Coordinates of C-alpha atoms in Angstrom, one line a residue:
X132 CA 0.0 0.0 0.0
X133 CA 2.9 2.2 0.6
X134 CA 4.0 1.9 -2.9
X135 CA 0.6 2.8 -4.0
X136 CA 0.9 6.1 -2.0
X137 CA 4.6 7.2 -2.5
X138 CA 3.6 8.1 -6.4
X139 CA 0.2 9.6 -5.5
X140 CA 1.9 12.1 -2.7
X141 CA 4.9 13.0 -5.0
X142 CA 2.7 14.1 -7.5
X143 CA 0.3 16.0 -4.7
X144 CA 3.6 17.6 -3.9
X145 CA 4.3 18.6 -7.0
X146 CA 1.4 20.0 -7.7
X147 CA 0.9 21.7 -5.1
X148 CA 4.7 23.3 -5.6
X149 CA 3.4 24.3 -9.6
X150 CA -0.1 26.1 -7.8
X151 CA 2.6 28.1 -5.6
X152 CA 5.3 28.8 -8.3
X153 CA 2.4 30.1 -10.6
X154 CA 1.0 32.7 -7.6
X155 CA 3.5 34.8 -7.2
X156 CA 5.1 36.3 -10.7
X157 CA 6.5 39.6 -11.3
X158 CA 6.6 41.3 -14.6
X159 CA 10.0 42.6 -15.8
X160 CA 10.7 46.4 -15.1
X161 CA 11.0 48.3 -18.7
X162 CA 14.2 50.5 -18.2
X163 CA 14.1 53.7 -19.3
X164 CA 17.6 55.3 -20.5
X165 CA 18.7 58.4 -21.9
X166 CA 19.3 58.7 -25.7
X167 CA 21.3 61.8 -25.0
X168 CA 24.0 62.9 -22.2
X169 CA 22.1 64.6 -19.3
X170 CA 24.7 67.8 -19.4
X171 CA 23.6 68.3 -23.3
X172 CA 21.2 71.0 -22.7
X173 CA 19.7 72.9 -25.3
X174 CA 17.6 76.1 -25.9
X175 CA 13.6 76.7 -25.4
X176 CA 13.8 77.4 -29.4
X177 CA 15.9 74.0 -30.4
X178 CA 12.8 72.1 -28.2
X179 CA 10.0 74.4 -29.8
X180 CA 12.0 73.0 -33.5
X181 CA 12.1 69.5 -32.6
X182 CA 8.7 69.3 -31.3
X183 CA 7.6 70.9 -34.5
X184 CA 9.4 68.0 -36.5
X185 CA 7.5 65.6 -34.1
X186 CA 4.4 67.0 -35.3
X187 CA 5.1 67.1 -38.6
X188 CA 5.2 63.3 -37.9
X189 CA 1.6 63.1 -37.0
X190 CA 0.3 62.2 -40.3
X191 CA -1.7 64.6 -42.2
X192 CA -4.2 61.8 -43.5
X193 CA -4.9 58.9 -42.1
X194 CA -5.1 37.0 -23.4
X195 CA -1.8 36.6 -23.2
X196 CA 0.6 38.9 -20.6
X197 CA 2.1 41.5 -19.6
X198 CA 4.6 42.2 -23.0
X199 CA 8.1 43.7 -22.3
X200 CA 9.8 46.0 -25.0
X201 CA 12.7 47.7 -23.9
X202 CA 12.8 51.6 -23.9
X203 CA 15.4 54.6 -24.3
X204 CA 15.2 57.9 -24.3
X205 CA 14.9 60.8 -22.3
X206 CA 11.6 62.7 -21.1
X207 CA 13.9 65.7 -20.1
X208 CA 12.7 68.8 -21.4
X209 CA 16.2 70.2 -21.2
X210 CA 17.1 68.0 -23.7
X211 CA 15.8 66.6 -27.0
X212 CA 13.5 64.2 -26.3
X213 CA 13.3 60.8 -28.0
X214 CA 11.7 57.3 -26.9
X215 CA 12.7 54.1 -29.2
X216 CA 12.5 50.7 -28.5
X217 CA 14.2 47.7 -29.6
X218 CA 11.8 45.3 -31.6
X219 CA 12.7 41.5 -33.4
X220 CA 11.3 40.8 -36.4
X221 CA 11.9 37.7 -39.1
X222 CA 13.0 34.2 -39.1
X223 CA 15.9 34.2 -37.8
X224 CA 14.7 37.3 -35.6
X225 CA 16.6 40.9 -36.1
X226 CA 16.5 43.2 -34.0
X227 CA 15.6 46.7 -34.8
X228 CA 15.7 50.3 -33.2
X229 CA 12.0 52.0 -33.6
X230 CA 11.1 55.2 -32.7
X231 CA 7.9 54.9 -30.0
X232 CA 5.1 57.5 -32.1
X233 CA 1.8 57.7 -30.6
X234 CA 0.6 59.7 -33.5
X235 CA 0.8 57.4 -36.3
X236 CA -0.7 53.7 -36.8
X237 CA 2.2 51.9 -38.9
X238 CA 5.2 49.5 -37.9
X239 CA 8.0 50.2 -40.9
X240 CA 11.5 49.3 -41.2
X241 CA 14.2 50.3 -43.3
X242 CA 14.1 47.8 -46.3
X243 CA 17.7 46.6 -47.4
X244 CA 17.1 48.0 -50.9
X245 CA 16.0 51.2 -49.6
X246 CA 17.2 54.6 -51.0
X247 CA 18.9 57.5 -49.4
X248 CA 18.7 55.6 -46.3
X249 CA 20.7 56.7 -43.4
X250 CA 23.9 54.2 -42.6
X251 CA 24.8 55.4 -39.0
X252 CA 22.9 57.4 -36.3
X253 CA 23.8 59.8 -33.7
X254 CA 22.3 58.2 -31.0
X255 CA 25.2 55.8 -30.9
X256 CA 23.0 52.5 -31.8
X257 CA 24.0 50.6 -34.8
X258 CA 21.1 50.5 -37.9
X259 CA 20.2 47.3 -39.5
X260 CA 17.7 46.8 -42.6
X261 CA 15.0 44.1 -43.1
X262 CA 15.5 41.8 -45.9
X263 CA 12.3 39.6 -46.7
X264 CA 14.2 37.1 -48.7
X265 CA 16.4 36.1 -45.6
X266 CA 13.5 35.3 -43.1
X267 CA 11.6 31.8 -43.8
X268 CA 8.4 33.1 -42.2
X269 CA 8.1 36.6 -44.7
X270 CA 5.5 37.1 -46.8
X271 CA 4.1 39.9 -48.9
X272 CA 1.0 41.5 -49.2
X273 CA -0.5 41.3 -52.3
X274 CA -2.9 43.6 -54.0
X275 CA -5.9 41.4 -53.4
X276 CA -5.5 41.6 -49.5
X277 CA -8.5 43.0 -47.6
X278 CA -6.4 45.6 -46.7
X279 CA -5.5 47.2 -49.9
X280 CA -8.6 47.0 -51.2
X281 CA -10.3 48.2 -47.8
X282 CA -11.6 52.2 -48.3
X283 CA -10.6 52.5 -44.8
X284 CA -6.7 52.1 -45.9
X285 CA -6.4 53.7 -49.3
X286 CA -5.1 56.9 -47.9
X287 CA -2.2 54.2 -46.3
X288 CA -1.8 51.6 -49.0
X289 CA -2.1 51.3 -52.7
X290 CA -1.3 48.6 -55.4
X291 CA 1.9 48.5 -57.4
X292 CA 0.4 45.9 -60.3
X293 CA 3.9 45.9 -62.0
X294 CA 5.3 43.6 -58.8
X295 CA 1.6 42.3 -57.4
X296 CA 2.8 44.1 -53.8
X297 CA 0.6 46.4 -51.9
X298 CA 2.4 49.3 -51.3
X299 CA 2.4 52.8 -49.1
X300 CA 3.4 56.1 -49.4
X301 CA 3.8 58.4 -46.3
X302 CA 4.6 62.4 -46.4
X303 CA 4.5 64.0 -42.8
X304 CA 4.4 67.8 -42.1
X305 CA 7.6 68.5 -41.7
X306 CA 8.2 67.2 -45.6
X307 CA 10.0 64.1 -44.7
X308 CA 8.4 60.9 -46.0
X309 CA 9.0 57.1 -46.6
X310 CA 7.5 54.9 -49.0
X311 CA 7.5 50.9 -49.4
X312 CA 5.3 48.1 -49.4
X313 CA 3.7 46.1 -47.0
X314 CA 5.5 42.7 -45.4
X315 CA 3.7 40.1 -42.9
X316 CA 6.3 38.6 -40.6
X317 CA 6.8 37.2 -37.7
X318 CA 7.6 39.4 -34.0
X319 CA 9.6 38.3 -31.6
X320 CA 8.7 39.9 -27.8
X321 CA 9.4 38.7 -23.9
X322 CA 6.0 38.0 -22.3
X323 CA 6.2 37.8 -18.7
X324 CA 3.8 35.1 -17.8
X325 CA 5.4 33.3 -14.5
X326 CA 7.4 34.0 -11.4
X327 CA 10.9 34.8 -12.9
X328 CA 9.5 33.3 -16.3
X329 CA 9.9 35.4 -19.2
X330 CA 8.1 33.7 -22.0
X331 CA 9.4 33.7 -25.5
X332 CA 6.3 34.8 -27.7
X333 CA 5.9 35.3 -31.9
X334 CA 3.2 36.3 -33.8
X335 CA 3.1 37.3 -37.3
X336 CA 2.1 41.2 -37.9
X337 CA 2.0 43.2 -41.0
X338 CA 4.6 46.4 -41.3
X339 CA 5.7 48.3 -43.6
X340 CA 9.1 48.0 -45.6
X341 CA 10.9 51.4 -46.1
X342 CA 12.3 51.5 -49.9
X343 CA 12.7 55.1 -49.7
X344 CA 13.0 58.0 -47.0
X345 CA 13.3 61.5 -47.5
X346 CA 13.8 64.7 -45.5
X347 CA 14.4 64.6 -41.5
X348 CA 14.2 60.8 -42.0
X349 CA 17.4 60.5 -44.1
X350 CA 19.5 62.4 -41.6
X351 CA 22.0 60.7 -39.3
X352 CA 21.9 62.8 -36.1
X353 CA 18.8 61.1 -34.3
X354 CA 18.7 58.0 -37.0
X355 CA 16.7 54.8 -36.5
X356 CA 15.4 51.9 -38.1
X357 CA 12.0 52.8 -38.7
X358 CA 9.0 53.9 -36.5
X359 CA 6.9 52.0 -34.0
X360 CA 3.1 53.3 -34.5
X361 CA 1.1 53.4 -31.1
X362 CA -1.8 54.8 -32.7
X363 CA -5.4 53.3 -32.5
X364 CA -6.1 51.9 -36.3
X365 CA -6.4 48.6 -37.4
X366 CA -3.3 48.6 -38.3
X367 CA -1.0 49.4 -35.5
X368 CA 0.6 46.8 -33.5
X369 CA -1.3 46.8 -31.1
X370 CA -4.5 46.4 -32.5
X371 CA -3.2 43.9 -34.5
X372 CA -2.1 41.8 -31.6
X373 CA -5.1 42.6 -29.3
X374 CA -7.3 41.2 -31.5
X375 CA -6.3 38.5 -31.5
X376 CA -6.3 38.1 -27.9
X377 CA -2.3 38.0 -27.6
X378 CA -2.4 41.6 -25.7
X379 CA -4.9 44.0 -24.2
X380 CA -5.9 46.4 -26.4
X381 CA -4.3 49.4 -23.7
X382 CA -0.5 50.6 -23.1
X383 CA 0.1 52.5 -19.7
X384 CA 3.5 54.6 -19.5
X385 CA 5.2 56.5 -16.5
X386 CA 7.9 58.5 -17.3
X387 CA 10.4 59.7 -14.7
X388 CA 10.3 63.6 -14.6
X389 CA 13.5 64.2 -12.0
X390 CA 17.3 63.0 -12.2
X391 CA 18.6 60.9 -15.2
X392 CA 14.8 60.0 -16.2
X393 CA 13.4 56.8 -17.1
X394 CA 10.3 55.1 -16.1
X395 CA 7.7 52.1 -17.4
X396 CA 6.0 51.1 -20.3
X397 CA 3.7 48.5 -20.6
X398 CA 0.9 46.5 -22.9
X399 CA -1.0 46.7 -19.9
X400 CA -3.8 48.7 -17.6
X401 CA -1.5 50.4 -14.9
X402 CA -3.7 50.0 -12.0
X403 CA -3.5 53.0 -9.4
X404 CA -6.7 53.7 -7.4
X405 CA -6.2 57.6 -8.3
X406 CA -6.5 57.3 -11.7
X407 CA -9.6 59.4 -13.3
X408 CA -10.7 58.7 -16.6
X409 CA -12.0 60.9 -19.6
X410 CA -13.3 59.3 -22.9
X411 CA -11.7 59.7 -26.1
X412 CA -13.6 62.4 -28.5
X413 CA -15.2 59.6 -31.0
X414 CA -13.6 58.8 -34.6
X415 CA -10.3 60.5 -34.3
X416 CA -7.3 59.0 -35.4
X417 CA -5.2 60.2 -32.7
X418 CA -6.2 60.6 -28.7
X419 CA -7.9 63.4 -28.4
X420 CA -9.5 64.2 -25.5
X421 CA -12.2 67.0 -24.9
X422 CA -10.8 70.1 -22.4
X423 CA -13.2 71.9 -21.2
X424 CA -11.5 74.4 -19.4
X425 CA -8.1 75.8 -17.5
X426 CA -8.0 77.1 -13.7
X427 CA -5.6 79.1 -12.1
X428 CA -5.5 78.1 -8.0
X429 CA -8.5 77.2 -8.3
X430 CA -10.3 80.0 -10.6
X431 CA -11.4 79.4 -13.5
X432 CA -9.6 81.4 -17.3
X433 CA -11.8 83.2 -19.3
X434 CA -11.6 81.0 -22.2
X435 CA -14.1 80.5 -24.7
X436 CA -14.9 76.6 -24.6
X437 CA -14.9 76.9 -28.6
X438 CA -11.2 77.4 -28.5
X439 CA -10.8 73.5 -27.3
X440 CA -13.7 72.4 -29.8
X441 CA -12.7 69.0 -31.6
X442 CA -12.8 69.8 -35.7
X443 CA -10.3 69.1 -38.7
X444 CA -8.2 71.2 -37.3
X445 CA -8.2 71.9 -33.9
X446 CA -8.6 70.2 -30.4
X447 CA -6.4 68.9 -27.8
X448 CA -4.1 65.3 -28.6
X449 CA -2.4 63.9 -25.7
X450 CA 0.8 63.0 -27.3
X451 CA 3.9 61.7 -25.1
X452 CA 6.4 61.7 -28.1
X453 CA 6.2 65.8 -27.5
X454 CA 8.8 67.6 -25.4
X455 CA 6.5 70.4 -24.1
X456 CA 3.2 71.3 -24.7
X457 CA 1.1 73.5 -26.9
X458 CA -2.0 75.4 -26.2
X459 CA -4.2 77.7 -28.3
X460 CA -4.1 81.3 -28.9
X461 CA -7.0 81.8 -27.1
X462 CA -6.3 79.8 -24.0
X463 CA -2.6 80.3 -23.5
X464 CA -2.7 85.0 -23.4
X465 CA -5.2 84.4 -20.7
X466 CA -3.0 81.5 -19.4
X467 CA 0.0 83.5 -18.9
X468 CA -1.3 86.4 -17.8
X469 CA -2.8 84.8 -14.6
X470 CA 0.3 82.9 -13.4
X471 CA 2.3 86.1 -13.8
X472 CA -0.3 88.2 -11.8
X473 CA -0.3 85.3 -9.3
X474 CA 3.5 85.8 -8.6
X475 CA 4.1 89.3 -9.5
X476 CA 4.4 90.4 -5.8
X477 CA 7.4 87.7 -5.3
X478 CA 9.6 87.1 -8.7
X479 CA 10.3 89.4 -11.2
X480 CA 8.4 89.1 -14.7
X481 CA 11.3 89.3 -17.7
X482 CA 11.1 88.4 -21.5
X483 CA 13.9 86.0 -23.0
X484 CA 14.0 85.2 -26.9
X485 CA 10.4 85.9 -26.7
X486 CA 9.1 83.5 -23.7
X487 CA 7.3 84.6 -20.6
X488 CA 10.1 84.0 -18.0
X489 CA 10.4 84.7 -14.0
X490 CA 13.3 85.5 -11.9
X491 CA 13.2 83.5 -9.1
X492 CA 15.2 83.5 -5.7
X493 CA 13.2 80.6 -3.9
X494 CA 11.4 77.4 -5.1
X495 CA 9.0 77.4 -7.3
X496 CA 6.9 75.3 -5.4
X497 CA 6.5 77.7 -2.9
X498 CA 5.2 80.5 -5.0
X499 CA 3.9 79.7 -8.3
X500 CA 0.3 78.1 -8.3
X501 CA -1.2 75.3 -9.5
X502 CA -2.7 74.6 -12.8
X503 CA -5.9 72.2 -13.5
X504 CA -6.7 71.1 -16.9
X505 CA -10.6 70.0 -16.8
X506 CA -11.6 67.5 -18.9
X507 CA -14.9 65.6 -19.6
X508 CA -15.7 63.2 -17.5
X509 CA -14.6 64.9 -14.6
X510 CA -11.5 63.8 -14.7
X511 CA -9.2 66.6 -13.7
X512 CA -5.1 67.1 -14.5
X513 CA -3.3 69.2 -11.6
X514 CA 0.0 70.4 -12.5
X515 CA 2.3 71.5 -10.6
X516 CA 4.8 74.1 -11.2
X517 CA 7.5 72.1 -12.6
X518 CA 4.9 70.6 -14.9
X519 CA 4.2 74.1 -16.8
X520 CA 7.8 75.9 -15.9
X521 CA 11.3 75.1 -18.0
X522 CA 14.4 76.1 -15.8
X523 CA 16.7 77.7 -18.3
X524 CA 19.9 78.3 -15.9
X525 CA 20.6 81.7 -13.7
X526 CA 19.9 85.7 -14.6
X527 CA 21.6 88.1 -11.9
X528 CA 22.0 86.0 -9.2
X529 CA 18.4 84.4 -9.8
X530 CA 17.1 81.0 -11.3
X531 CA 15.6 81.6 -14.7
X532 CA 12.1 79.9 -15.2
X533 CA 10.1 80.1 -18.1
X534 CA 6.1 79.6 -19.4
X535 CA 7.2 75.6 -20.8
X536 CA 3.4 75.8 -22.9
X537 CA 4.0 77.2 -26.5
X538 CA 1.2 79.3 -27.8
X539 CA -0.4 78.0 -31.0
X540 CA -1.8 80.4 -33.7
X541 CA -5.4 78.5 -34.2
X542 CA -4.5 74.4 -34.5
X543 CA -4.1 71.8 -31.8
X544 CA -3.9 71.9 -28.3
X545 CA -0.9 69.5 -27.4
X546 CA -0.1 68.1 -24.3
X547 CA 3.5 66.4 -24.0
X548 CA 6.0 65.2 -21.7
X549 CA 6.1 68.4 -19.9
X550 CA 2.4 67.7 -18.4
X551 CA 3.3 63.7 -18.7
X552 CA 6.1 63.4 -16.9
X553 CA 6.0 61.9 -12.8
X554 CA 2.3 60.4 -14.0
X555 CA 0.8 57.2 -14.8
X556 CA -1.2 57.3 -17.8
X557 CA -3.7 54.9 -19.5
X558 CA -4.8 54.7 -23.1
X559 CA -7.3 52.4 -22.7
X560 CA -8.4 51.5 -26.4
X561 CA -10.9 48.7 -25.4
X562 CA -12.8 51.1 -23.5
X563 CA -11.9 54.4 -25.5
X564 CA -10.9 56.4 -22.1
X565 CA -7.4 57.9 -21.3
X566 CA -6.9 57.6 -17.6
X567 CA -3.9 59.6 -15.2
X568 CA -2.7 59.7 -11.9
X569 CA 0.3 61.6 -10.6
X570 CA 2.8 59.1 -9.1
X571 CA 6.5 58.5 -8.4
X572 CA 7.3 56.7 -11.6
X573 CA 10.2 54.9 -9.7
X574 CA 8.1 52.7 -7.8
X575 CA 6.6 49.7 -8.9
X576 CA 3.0 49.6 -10.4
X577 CA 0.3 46.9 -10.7
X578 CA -0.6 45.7 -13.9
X579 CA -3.9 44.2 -15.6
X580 CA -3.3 42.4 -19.0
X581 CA -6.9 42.1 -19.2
X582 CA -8.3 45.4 -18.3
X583 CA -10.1 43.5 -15.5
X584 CA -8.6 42.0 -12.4
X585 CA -5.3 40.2 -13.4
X586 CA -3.2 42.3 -11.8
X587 CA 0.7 42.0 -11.9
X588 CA 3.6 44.5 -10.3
X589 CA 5.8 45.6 -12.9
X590 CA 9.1 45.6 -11.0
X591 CA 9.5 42.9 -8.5
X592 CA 6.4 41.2 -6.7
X593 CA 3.1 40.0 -7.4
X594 CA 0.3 42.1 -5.6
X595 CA -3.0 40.2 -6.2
X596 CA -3.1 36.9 -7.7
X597 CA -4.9 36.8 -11.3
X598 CA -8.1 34.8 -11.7
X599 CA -6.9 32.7 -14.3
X600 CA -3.8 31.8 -11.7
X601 CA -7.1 30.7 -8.6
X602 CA -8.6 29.2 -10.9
X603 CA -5.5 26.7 -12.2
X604 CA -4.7 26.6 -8.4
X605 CA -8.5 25.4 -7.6
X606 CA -8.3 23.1 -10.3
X607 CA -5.2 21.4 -8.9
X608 CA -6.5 20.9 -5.2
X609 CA -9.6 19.1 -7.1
X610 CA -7.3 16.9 -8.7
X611 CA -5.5 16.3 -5.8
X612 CA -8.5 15.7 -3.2
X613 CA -9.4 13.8 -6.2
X614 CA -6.6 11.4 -5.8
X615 CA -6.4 11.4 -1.9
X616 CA -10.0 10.2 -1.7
X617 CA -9.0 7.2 -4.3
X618 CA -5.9 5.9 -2.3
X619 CA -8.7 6.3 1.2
X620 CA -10.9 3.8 -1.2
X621 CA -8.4 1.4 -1.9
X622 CA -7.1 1.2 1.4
X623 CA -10.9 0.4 3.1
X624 CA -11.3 -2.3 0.8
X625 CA -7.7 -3.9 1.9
X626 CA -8.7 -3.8 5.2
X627 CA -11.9 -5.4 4.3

């Protein structure tokens, strides 16, 4: 009888170890580095150009885990900011540098046969090219796929009948462009699905293959390998992967305002219980959200509502790939003139190259007020000094702080990593919401991969055990009580 047993409470054992091992799993921390040396600091002006070249790169047209893509960049506004991320693509996998863009939809590469291309990059990281005919799981799109024949897509792809390939062509504001044709292929990412298990995942995708790149995109000072779209459409990663149940269809960042930067990034709901919520403004390609109004300590601007009205044109986009942020003619005169009546008393109001600037003998904290952005919903965003102020060194003994929002001649309100920064935020596409909390983006956060209650901690521990993981545990103590009550049998009917 005791040979009967021995296999039956090893495997109990077991089991029991696998219900344990599978509890407690912590999702890998996504490192956030520096693309440029903290002491590089640059001008209000050389931010105000690069943030207009990010623009330009909005276009003018157009169940698995926790997914871990590494990041660099910096969210500094002293320095230019850029986020990329390191993705693998083919069979075998290569890895390529992609710049993070929530304002665009496509994946694209740099094709090996691509023109004008550049060959090295400034931000130190070595460029590679994607060749189709070296991966054994490539495949191209041909004209008769649904989605160059779909009138949802023609403004993003279009047949080439002399090769049979269904093809794109790209021009951004700023007059740079690309242009290529469509691959499906396979991509390589870490899933973090265990306790110290990192889980390698592929699933095949369809990106874009850069034959040509022109303007901004040809130079070599901030090259990379293509661009990683965040945006919402069909198209975009991770839609593509979401739909297919792979990934939740929401990302969550938190991005280190203070020191050398850094922070989190995740295919994920950040939970935080101070999160508020505002819905997305309906059928727009980017993440737009409706403001409704600005306050000064508390009082209300006299803005005219109209000025954050959602049209062709104009509206407010929350977009992290911007350095500072933007606001309207109409709300940023009355915007400026309230914080400098606020502190007129205790700084002393100057103008340099142009910006509305303070000198300051104290901290800013202790003087300057706070800002709230109101948006529908509800859902308020309080910022605090540093969060609308640039320091741009010393003046006569004093620190030199400047008006960090950028006044916009009619256009779009835009919200960037000046406002972002030392906040969780949530673009929850299942649910069309964009959710923020302020929060020390060096701590750890809890994670949903299901926008429900699996919940994970990004950077060391698990917090609360998912449902899927009770329900695999519950399982196994069945199957176990299962197997205890069987051996109780046998051993009755020996004794019988």
């Amino acid at each position: 009888m005791r040979a009967f047993l021995a296999p039956i409470l090893a495997l109990a054992t077991v089991l029991i170890s696998l219900s344990v091992v599978y509890c407690g799993f912590p999702a890998g921390l996504l490192s956030l580095e520096r693309a440029f040396p903290p002491a590089r600091h640059v001008q209000l002006e050389a931010l105000r150009a690069r943030d207009r070249l990010r623009h330009g790169r909005i276009l003018q047209t157009v169940t698995g885990g926790v997914v871990d893509f590494p990041v660099l960049g910096s969210s500094d506004p002293y320095l230019v900011g850029l986020y990329f991320t390191k993705v693998k693509l083919g069979s075998p996998p290569r890895e390529f540098s992609v710049q993070i863009d929530t304002g665009s939809d496509i994946l694209w590469v740099t094709c090996n046969s691509c023109n004008d291309c550049p060959q090295s990059s400034g931000l130190g990281i070595q460029l590679n090219s994607y060749d189709a005919a070296s991966s054994s799981t490539a495949g191209l799109i041909p004209c008769s796929h649904p989605m160059c024949t779909s009138e949802v897509q023609t403004s993003a792809a279009r047949c080439s009948p002399e090769s049979n390939q269904c093809g794109y062509s790209f021009q951004y504001g700023d007059g740079s462009g690309t242009s290529g044709h469509y691959v499906s292929d396979s991509l390589y990412f870490d899933m973090i699905m265990g306790q110290s298990v990192t889980t390698n995942v592929s699933a095949t995708i369809v990106f874009g293959c850069s034959t040509d790149q022109s303007g901004d995109l040809a130079k070599t000072d901030k090259a990379v390998d293509g661009i990683f779209g965040f945006g919402q459409g069909d198209l975009s990663v991770i839609s593509q992967l979401s739909s297919r149940g792979i990934t939740p269809k929401v990302f969550s960042h938190c991005l280190k305002g203070d020191g050398n930067g850094g922070g989190i990034l995740v295919l994920g709901e950040i939970l935080e219980p101070s999160i508020v919520y505002s819905p997305l403004v309906p059928s727009q390609p980017h993440y737009n959200l409706n403001l409704q109004s600005i306050a000064v300590s508390g009082q209300p601007l006299p803005i005219d509502s109209a000025a954050f009205e959602t049209s062709n044109n104009r509206g407010t986009i929350v977009d992290s790939g911007t350095t500072l942020a933007y606001l309207v003619e109409e709300a940023y005169d009355p915007f400026v003139s309230a914080i400098t009546a606020s502190v007129s008393q205790s700084v002393t109001p100057t103008i340099a190259k142009g910006n509305q600037c303070y000198l300051v003998f104290t901290s800013i904290s202790d003087i300057f007020p706070q800002v709230s952005l109101n948006f529908a919903g509800g859902a308020s965003m309080v910022l605090k000094p540093g969060e609308y102020l640039v320091h741009l060194g010393f003046q006569e003994g004093a620190a030199l702080w400047c008006i960090g929002f950028q006044k916009v001649q009619g256009g779009v309100t835009i919200l960037g990593d000046l406002v972002l920064k030392d906040k969780i935020v949530v673009y929850d596409l299942a649910h069309q919401r964009l959710g923020w909390a302020n929060y020390d983006c060096s701590l750890s956060v809890n994670v949903s991969v299901t926008s429900g209650k699996d919940e994970f901690v990004n950077a060391g521990q698990l917090n609360v055990c998912s449902s899927s993981r009770d329900m695999l545990f519950k399982t196994l103590l069945i199957g176990i009580s299962a197997l205890l009550m069987h051996a109780m049998v046998l051993m009755e009917f020996q004794f019988l």
